[in-house]
Amino acid sequence: AKLHPGEVLLLENLRFHEEETKGDETFSRALANLGTVYVNDAFGTAHRAHASTTVVAQFFPEKKCSKNSSLRIFYFCQVFFSSRTLNY
């Protein structure tokens, strides 16, 4: 089915596909063909070389991270580049 403007396609449980954990490029391309913008909301898995994270992102001209991930990166940089402790 084709998405209409403003609709979002959310993929779940990709970890059950063998191609996902192997970082299969063909599987990643197939995932990329489903959308026009890549948004990573999984900060805890962003470092993994899985098909739906680091591999698929290379096939999108526009990449984003979620507000949650952005905040984590911001706080990490605050701690990393300063000697103070954050209380949040």
C-alpha atoms as one frame of an Amber mdcrd trajectory, in Angstrom:
protein
   0.000   0.000   0.000   1.170   3.502  -0.771   1.560   6.047   2.015  -0.207
   9.354   1.691   1.477  12.689   2.521   1.889  13.016   6.283   1.690   9.280
   6.960   4.524   7.371   8.622   5.653   3.772   8.186   7.057   2.209  11.351
   8.949  -1.085  11.152   9.162  -3.280  14.213  10.881  -6.515  15.227  13.528
  -6.423  12.503  15.896  -8.201  14.892  14.142 -11.463  14.024  15.475 -11.266
  10.455  18.893 -12.844  10.038  19.785 -10.135   7.520  19.239  -7.465  10.196
  21.940  -8.579  12.600  24.349  -9.403   9.779  24.046  -5.865   8.402  22.990
  -7.219   5.012  23.239  -4.470   2.372  20.542  -5.932   0.107  18.114  -6.052
   3.051  19.104  -2.478   3.937  18.411  -1.284   0.398  14.982  -2.935   0.504
  14.244  -1.130   3.775  15.470   2.174   2.331  13.136   1.798  -0.646  10.222
   2.063   1.798  10.906   5.674   2.733  12.375   9.060   1.887  13.832  10.161
   5.255  15.690   8.063   7.812  15.038   8.848  11.489  16.904   6.903  14.168
  15.103   6.899  17.508  17.049   3.983  18.956  19.963   5.675  20.715  20.882
   2.483  22.550  21.400   0.553  19.314  22.677   3.318  17.038  26.240   2.005
  17.296  25.402  -1.458  15.969  26.243  -2.282  12.362  22.791  -3.705  11.737
  20.802  -3.433   8.529  18.201  -1.038   9.971  20.634   1.288  11.747  24.063
   2.170  10.396  23.811   0.302   7.081  20.405   1.581   5.890  21.256   5.204
   6.700  23.765   5.345   3.842  20.927   4.971   1.329  19.038   8.075   2.492
  20.037  11.585   1.420  18.197  12.976   4.460  18.980  11.540   7.900  17.676
  12.643  11.294  17.822  11.546  14.894  14.971  11.840  17.340  14.625  14.498
  20.017  15.437  11.843  22.613  18.662  10.894  20.842  19.556  14.537  20.289
  19.218  15.253  24.002  21.408  12.295  24.912  24.085  13.467  22.497  23.812
  17.006  23.890  24.241  15.806  27.489  27.108  13.542  26.514  28.906  16.472
  24.876  28.284  18.664  27.925  29.951  16.123  30.188  32.676  15.177  27.739
  33.765  18.746  27.008  33.490  20.108  30.540  34.623  19.118  33.980  31.253
  19.690  35.628  28.675  17.062  36.551  25.173  17.375  35.164  22.134  17.005
  37.376  19.103  16.176  35.281
